[in-house]
Short mmCIF file of C-alpha atoms and ligand atoms in Angstrom, two decimals:
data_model
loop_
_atom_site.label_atom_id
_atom_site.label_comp_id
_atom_site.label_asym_id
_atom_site.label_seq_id
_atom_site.Cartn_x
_atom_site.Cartn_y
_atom_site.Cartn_z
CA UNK A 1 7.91 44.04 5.16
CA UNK A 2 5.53 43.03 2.42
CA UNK A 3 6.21 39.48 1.24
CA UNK A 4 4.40 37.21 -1.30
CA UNK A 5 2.53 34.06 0.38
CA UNK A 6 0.18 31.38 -0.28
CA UNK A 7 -2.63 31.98 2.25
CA UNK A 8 -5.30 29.61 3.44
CA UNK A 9 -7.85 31.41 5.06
CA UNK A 10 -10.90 28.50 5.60
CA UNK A 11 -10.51 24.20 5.73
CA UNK A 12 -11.22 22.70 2.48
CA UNK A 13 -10.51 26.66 0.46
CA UNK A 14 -7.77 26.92 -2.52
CA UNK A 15 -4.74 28.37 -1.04
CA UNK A 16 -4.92 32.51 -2.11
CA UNK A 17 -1.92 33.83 -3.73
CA UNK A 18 -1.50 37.49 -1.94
CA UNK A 19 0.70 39.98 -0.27
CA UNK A 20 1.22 39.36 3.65
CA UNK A 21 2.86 41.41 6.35
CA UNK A 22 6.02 39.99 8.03
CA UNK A 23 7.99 41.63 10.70
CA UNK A 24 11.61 41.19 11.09
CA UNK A 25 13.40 38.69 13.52
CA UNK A 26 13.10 38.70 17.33
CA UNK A 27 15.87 37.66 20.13
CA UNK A 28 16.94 33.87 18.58
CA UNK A 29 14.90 34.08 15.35
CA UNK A 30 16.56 34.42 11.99
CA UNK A 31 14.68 35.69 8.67
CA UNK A 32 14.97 33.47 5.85
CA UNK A 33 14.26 34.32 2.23
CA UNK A 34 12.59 30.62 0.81
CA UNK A 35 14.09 29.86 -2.80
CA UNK A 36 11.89 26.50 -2.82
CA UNK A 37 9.43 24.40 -1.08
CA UNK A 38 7.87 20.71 -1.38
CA UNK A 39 4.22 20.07 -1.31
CA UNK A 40 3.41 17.37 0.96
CA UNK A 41 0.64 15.62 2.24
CA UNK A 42 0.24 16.57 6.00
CA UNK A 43 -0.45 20.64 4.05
CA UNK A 44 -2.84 19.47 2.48
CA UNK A 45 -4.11 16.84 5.74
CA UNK A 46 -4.41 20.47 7.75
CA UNK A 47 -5.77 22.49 4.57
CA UNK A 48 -8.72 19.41 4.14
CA UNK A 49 -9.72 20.47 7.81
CA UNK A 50 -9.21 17.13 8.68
CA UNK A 51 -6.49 17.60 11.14
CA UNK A 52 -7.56 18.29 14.41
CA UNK A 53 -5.08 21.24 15.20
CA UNK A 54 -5.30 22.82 12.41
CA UNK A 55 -5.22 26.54 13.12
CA UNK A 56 -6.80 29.19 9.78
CA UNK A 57 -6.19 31.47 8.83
CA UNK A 58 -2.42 30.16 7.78
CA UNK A 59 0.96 29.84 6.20
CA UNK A 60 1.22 26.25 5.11
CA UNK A 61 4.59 24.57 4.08
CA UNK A 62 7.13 23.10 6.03
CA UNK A 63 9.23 21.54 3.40
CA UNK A 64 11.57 24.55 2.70
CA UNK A 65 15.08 26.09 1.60
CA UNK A 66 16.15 29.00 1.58
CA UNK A 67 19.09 31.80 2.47
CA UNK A 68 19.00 33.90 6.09
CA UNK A 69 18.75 37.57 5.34
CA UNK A 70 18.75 38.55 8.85
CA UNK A 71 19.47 37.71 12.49
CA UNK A 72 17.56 39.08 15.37
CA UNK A 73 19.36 39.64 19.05
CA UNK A 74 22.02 36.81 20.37
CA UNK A 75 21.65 35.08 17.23
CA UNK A 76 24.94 33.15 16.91
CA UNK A 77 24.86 29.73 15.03
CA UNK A 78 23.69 31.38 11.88
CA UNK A 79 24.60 34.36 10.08
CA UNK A 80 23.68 36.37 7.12
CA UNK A 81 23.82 35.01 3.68
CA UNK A 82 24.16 30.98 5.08
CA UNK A 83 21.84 28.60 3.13
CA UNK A 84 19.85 27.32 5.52
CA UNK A 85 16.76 24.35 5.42
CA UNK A 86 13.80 24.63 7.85
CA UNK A 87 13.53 22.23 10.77
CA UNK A 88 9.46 21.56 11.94
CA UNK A 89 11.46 19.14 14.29
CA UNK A 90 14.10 21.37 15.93
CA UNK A 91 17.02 20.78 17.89
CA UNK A 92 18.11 23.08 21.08
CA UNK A 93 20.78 20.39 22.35
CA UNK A 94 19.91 21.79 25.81
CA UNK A 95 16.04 20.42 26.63
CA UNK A 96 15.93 16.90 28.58
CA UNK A 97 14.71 15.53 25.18
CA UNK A 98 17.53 16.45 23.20
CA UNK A 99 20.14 15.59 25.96
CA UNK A 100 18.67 12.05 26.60
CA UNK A 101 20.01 11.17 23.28
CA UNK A 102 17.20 8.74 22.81
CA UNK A 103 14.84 10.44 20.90
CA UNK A 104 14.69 13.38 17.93
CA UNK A 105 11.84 15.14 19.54
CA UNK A 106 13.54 18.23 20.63
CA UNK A 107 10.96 19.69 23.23
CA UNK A 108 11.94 23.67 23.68
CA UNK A 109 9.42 25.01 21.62
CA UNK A 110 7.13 22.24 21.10
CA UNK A 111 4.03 23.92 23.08
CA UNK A 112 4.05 27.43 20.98
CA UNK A 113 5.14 25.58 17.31
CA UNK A 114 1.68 23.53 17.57
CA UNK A 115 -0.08 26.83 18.41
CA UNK A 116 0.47 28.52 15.19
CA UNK A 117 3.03 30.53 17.18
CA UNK A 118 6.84 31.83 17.51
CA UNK A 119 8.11 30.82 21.43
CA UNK A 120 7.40 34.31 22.53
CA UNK A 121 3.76 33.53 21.73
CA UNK A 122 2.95 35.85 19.01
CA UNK A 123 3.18 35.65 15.03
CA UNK A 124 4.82 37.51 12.76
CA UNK A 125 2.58 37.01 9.81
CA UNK A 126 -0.29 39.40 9.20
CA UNK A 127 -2.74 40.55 6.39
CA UNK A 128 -4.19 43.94 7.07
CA UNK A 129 -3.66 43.79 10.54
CA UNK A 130 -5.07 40.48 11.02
CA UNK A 131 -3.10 37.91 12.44
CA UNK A 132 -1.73 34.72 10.54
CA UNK A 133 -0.39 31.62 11.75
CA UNK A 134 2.59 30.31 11.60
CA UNK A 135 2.49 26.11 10.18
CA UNK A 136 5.03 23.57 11.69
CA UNK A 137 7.34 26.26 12.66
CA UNK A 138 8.37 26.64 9.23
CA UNK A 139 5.45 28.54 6.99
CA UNK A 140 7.58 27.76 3.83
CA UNK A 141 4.77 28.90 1.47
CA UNK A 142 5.95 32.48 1.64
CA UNK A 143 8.87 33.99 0.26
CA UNK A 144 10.17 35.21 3.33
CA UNK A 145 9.19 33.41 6.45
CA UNK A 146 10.78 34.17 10.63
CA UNK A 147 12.19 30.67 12.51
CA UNK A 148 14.08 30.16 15.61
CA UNK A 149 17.46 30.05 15.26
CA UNK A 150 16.97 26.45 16.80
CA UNK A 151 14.93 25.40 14.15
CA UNK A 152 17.65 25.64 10.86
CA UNK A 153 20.24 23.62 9.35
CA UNK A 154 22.72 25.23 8.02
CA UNK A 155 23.81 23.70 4.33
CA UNK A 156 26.60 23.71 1.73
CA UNK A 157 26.12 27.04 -0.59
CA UNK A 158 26.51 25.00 -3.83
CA UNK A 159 23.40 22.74 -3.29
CA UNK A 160 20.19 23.35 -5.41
CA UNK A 161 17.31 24.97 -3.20
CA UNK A 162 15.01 23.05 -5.78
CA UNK A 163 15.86 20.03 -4.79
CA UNK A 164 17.42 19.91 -1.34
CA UNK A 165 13.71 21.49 -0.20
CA UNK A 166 12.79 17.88 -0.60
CA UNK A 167 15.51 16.81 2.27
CA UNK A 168 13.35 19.32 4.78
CA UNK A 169 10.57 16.52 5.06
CA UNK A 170 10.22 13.44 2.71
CA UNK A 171 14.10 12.55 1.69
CA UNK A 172 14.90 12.75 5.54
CA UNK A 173 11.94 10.96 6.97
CA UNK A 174 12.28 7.50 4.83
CA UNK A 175 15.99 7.74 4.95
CA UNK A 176 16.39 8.84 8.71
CA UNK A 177 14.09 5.91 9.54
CA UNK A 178 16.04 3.34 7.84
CA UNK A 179 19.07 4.40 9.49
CA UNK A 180 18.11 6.23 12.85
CA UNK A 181 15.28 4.75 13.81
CA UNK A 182 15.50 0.49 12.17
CA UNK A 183 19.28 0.47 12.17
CA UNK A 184 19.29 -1.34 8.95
CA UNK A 185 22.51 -3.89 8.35
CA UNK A 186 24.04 -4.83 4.94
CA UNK A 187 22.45 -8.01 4.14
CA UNK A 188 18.66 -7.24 5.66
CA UNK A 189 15.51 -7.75 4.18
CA UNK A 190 12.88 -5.56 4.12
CA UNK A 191 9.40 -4.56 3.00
CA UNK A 192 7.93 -0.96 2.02
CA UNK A 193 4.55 -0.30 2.24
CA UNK A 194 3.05 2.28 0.15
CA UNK A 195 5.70 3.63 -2.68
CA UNK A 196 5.09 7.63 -2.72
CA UNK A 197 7.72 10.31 -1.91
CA UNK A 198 8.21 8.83 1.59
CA UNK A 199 8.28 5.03 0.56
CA UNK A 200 11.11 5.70 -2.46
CA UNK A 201 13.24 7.11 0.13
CA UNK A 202 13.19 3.99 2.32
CA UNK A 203 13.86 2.12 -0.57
CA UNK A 204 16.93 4.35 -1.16
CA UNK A 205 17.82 4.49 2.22
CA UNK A 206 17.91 0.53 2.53
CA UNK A 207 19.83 0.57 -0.77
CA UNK A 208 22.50 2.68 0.71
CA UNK A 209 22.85 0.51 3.60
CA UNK A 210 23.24 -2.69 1.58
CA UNK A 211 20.25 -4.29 2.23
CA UNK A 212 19.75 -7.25 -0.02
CA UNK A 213 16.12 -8.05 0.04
CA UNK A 214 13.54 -4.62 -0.93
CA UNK A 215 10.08 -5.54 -1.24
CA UNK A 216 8.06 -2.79 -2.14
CA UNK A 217 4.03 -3.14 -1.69
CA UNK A 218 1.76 -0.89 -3.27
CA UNK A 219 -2.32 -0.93 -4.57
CA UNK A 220 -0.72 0.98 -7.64
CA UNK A 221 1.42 -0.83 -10.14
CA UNK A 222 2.51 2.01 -11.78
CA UNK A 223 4.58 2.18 -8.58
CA UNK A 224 6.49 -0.65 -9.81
CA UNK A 225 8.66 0.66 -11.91
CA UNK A 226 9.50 3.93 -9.36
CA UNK A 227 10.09 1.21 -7.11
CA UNK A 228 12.91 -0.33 -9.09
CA UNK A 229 14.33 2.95 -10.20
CA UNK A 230 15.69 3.16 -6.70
CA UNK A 231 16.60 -0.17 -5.79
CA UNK A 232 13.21 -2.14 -5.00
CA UNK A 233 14.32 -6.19 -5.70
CA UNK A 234 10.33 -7.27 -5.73
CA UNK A 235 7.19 -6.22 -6.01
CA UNK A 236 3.58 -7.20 -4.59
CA UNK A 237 0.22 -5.48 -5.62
CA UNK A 238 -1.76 -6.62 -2.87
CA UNK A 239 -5.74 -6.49 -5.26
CA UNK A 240 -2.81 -9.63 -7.10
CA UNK A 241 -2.74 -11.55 -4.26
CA UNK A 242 -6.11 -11.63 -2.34
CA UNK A 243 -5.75 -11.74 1.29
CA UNK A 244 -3.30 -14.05 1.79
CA UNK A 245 -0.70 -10.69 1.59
CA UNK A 246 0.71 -11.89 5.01
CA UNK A 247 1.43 -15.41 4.43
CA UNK A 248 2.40 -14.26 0.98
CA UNK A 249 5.07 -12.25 1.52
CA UNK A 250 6.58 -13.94 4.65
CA UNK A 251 7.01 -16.91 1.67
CA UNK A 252 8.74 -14.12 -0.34
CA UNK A 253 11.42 -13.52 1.71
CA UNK A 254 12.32 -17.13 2.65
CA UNK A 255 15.82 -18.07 0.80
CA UNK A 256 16.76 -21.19 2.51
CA UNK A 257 14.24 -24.24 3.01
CA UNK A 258 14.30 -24.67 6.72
CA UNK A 259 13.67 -20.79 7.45
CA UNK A 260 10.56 -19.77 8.99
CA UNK A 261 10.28 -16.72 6.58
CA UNK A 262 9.24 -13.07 7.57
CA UNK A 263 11.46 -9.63 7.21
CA UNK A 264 14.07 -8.33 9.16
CA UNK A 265 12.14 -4.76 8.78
CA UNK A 266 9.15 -3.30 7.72
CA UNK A 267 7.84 0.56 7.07
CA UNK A 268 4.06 1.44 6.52
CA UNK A 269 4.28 4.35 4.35
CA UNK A 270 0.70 4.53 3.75
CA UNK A 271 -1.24 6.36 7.18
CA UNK A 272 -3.83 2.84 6.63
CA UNK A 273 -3.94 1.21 10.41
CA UNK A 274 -4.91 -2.06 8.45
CA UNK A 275 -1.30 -1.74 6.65
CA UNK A 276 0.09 -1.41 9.80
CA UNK A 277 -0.88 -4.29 11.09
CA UNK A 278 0.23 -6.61 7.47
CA UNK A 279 3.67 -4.68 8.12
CA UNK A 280 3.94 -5.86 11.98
CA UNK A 281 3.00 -9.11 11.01
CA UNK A 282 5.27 -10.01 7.79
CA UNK A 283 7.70 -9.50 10.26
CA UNK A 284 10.48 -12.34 11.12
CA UNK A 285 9.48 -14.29 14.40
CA UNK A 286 11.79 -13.36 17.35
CA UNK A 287 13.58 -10.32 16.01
CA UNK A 288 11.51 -8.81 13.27
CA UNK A 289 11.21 -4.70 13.63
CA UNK A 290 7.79 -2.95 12.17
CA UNK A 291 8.49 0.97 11.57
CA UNK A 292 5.35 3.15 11.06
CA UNK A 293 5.76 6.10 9.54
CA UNK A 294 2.33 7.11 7.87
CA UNK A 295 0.57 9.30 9.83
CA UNK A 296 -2.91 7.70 10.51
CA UNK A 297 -6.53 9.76 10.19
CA UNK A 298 -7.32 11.93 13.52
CA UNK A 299 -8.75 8.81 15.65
CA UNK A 300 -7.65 6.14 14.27
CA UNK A 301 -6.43 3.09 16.46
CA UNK A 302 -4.02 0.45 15.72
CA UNK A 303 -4.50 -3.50 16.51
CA UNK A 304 -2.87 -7.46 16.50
CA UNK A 305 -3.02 -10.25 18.91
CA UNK A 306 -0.37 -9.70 21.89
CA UNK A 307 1.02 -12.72 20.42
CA UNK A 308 2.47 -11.09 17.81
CA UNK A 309 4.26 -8.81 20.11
CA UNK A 310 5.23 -11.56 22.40
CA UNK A 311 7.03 -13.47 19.97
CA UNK A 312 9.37 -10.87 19.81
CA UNK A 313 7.99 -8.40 17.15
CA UNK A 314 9.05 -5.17 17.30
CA UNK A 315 5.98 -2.16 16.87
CA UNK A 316 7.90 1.30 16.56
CA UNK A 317 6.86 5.22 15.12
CA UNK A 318 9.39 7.39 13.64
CA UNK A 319 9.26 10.84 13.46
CA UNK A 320 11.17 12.91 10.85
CA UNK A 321 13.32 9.86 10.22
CA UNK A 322 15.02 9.94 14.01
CA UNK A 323 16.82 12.83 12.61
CA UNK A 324 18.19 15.87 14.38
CA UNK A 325 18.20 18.01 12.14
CA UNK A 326 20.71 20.80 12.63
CA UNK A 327 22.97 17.52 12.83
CA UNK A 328 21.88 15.29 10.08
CA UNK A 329 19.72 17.39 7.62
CA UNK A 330 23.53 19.04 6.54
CA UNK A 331 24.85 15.80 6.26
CA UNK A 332 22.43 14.37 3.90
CA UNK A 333 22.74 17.19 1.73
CA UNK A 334 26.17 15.85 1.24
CA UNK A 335 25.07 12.61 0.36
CA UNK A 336 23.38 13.80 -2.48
CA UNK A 337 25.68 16.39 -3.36
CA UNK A 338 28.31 13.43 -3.41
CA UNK A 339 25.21 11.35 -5.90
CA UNK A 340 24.99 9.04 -2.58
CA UNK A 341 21.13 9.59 -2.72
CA UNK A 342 18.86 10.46 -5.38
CA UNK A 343 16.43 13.13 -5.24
CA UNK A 344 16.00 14.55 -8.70
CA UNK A 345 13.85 12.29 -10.42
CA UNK A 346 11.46 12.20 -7.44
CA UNK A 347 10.74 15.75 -8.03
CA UNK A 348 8.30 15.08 -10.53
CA UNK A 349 6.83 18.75 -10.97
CA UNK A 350 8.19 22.06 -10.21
CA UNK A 351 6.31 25.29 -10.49
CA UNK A 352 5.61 29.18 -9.59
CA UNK A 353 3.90 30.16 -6.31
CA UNK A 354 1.27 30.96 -8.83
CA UNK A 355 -0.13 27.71 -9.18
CA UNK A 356 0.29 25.91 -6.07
CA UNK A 357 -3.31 24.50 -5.90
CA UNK A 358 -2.17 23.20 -9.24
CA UNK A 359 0.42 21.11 -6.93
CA UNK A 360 -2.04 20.25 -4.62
CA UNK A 361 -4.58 18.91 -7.06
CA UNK A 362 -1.77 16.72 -8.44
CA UNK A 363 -0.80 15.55 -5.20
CA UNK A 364 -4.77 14.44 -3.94
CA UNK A 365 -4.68 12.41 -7.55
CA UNK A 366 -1.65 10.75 -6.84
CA UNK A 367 -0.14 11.83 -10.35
CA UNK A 368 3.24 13.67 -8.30
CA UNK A 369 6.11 11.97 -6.28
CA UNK A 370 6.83 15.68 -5.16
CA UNK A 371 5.78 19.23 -6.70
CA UNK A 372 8.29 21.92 -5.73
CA UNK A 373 7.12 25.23 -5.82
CA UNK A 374 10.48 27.92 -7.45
CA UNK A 375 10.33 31.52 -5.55
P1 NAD B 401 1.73 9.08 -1.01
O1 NAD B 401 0.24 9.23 -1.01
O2 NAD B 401 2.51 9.71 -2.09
O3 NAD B 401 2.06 7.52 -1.01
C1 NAD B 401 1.27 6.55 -0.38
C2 NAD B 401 1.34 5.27 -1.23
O4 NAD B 401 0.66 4.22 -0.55
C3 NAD B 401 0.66 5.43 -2.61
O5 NAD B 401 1.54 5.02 -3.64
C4 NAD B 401 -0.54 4.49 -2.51
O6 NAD B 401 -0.87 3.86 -3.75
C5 NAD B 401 -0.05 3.46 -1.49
N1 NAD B 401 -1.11 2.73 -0.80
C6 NAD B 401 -2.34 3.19 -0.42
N2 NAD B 401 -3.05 2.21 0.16
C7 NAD B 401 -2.26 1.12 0.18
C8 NAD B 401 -2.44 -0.23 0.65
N3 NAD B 401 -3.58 -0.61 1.24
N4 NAD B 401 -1.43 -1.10 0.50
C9 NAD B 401 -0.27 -0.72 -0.10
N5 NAD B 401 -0.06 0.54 -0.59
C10 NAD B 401 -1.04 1.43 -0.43
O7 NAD B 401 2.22 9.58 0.43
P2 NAD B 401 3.71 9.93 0.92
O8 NAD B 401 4.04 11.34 0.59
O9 NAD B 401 4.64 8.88 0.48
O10 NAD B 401 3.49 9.86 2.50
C11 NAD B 401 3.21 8.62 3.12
C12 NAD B 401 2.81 8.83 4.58
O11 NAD B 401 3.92 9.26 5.35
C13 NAD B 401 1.72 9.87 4.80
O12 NAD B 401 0.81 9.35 5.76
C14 NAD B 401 2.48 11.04 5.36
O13 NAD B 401 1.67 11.89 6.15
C15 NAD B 401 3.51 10.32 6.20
N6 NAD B 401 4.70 11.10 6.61
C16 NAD B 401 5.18 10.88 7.87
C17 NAD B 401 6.28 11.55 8.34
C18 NAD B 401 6.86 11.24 9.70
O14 NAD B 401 7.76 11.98 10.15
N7 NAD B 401 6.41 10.20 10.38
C19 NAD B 401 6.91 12.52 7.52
C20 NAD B 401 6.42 12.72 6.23
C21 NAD B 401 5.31 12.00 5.79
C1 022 B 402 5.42 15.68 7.85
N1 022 B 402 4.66 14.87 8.61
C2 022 B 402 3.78 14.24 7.80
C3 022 B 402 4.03 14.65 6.55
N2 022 B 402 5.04 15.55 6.58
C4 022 B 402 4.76 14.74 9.99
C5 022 B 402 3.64 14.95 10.77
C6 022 B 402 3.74 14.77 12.15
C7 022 B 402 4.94 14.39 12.73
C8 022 B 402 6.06 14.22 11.94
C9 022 B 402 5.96 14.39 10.56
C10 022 B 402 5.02 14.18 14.13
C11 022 B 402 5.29 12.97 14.74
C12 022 B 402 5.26 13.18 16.12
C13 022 B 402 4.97 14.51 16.33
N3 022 B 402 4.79 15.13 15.11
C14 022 B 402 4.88 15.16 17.65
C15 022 B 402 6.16 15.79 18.01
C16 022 B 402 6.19 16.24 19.45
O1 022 B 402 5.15 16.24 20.12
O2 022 B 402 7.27 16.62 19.90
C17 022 B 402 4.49 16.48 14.93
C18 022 B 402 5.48 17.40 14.60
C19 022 B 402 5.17 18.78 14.42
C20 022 B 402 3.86 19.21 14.58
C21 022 B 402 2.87 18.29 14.92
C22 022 B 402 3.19 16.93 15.08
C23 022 B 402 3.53 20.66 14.43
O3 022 B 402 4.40 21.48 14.28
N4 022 B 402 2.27 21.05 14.41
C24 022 B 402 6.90 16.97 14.41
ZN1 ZN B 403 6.00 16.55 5.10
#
């Protein structure tokens, strides 16, 4: 069938609004048609050409919602006319990964998703007989796009596509890894570094937990008052301080005389390896945990003095939040279908497929939380 995408057919090329081929779901795979899709940064990471895997031509996009309009052979978890949201982190339930319980990284189609590829190794994108790939398993910038069956969360019907697209990467990623992957308790306190779409949601996500101290860190003080919209308690620029940041903010969080100082958890939500390192060590002596979510340049290496680590510090990486997403993706749809969570004001721009490089352009000069592009 003919569908309408947003191709990128070079590195470092505006995305070309056209008319692709798709062809219709294979054994497992469901058709979805995509109402809306977020913008965000690791699109336009692979569309820079700075990403090392990144496979062109291509259907970016895996921040998605959407409705199945068809099922392909032994299809049974999903059926026609569920809303569904796009997982680029699946879940089988039956790989070694997904049984262990320990970890979100669902392993049954890992090898063929990173290959531009549906599991039976072939795509089902095409423009005039020339192959497309698929992005993240998801290719959300198209109208219609194939998945796994494996890779969809079912949803609520009466959510907004418009927003709840935003759950398919950022919402779920900074609230996932305050819950999932810190284990946040009422009564922590806690510093965010870098305040964009993924560092609001921590915020929000320690606000739901009932953390008491939120310090939010960010080069941009116009981040200070997004900061507080969703439950930031402080706020450091770092050019304000000099580089004492460390010492500064371990200060910051003492409340009693005789503490040491230090927080209970930290989140880079910046990609900067020098952040990471601030983050691991403005946290508490003995028990503090460091979460790094950013996703750092191709090459890049992280560094502190053992030390740091041997007095107890805790380094750890979270991917899509710890979520698994056919399980918790539906659930936080709830949450903000029950105002639990806040994702409308985030959504700072919305627009036709039409001008996605628009949203793009926005994004690179930081003047967007998230752009949603309307089908
Ligand atoms: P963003 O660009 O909107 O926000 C980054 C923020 O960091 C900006 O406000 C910027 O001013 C601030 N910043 C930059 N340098 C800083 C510094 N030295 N100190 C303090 N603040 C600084 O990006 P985003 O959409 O919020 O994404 C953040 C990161 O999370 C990206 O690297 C993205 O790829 C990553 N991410 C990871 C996952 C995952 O599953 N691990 C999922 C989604 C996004
Ligand atoms: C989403 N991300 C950044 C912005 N929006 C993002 C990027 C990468 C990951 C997660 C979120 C990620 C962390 C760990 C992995 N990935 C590896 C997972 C694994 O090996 O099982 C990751 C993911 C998907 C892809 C590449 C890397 C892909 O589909 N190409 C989850
Ligand atoms: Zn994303």
């Amino acid at each position: 069938m003919d569908v309408r995408a947003a191709v990128a057919f070079e590195a470092g090329k505006p995305l070309e609004v056209t008319t692709v081929q798709l062809e219709g779901p294979r054994a497992g795979e469901v058709l979805v048609e995509i109402k809306a899709t977020g913008v965000c940064h690791t699109d336009e990471f692979t569309l820079s050409g700075a990403d090392p895997e990144g496979l062109f031509p291509v259907i970016l996009g895996h921040e998605g919602a959407g409705v199945v309009v068809d099922v392909g052979p032994g299809v049974t978890s999903v059926k026609k006319g569920d809303h569904v949201i796009p997982l680029y982190t699946p879940e089988c339930r039956q790989c070694p990964s997904c049984l262990s319980r320990k970890t979100n990284l669902c392993t049954a189609i890992r090898a063929t998703q990173g290959q531009g590829v549906m599991p039976d190794g072939t795509s089902r994108f095409s423009i005039e007989g020339r192959k497309l790939h698929h992005y993240m398993g998801c290719s959300t910038f198209a109208n219609f796009t194939v998945l796994p069956e494996i890779a969809v969360a079912k949803i609520r019907e009466d959510a907004p596509f418009d927003k709840v697209c935003y759950i398919g990467c950022g919402v779920t990623t900074g609230i996932g890894a305050v819950i999932n992957t810190a284990k946040v308790e009422p009564g922590a306190k806690a510093i965010v570094f870098g305040l964009g779409g993924i560092g609001l949601n921590v915020i929000q996500g320690l606000r739901l937990v009932g953390a008491d101290m939120i310090i939010g860190v960010d080069v941009n003080p116009a981040k200070k008052a997004w900061g507080e919209r969703f439950g930031m308690t402080h706020f450091v620029n770092p050019n304000e301080v000099g580089d004492d940041l460390v010492p500064y903010l371990v200060n910051l969080t003492k409340t009693r005389e005789d503490q040491i100082g230090g927080a209970d958890y930290t989140f880079d939500c910046t990609g900067n390896v020098k952040v990471m390192r601030q983050a691991l060590e403005a946290c508490h002596r003995g028990w503090g945990q460091s979460i790094i979510i950013g996703v750092a340049p191709a090459g890049a290496e992280i560094s502190t003095r053992p030390f740091q680590l041997v007095t107890g510090r805790v380094w750890k990486g979270s991917a899509f939040g710890g979520a698994r997403g056919r399980t918790d993706v539906p659930k936080i749809v709830d949450w903000y279908m029950q105002g639990k969570i806040e994702i409308d004001p985030m959504i700072t721009h919305t627009m036709p497929l039409s001008d996605i490089n628009r949203a793009f352009e926005l994004m690179r000069a930081g003047e967007s939380i998230r752009s949603v592009i309307v089908y």
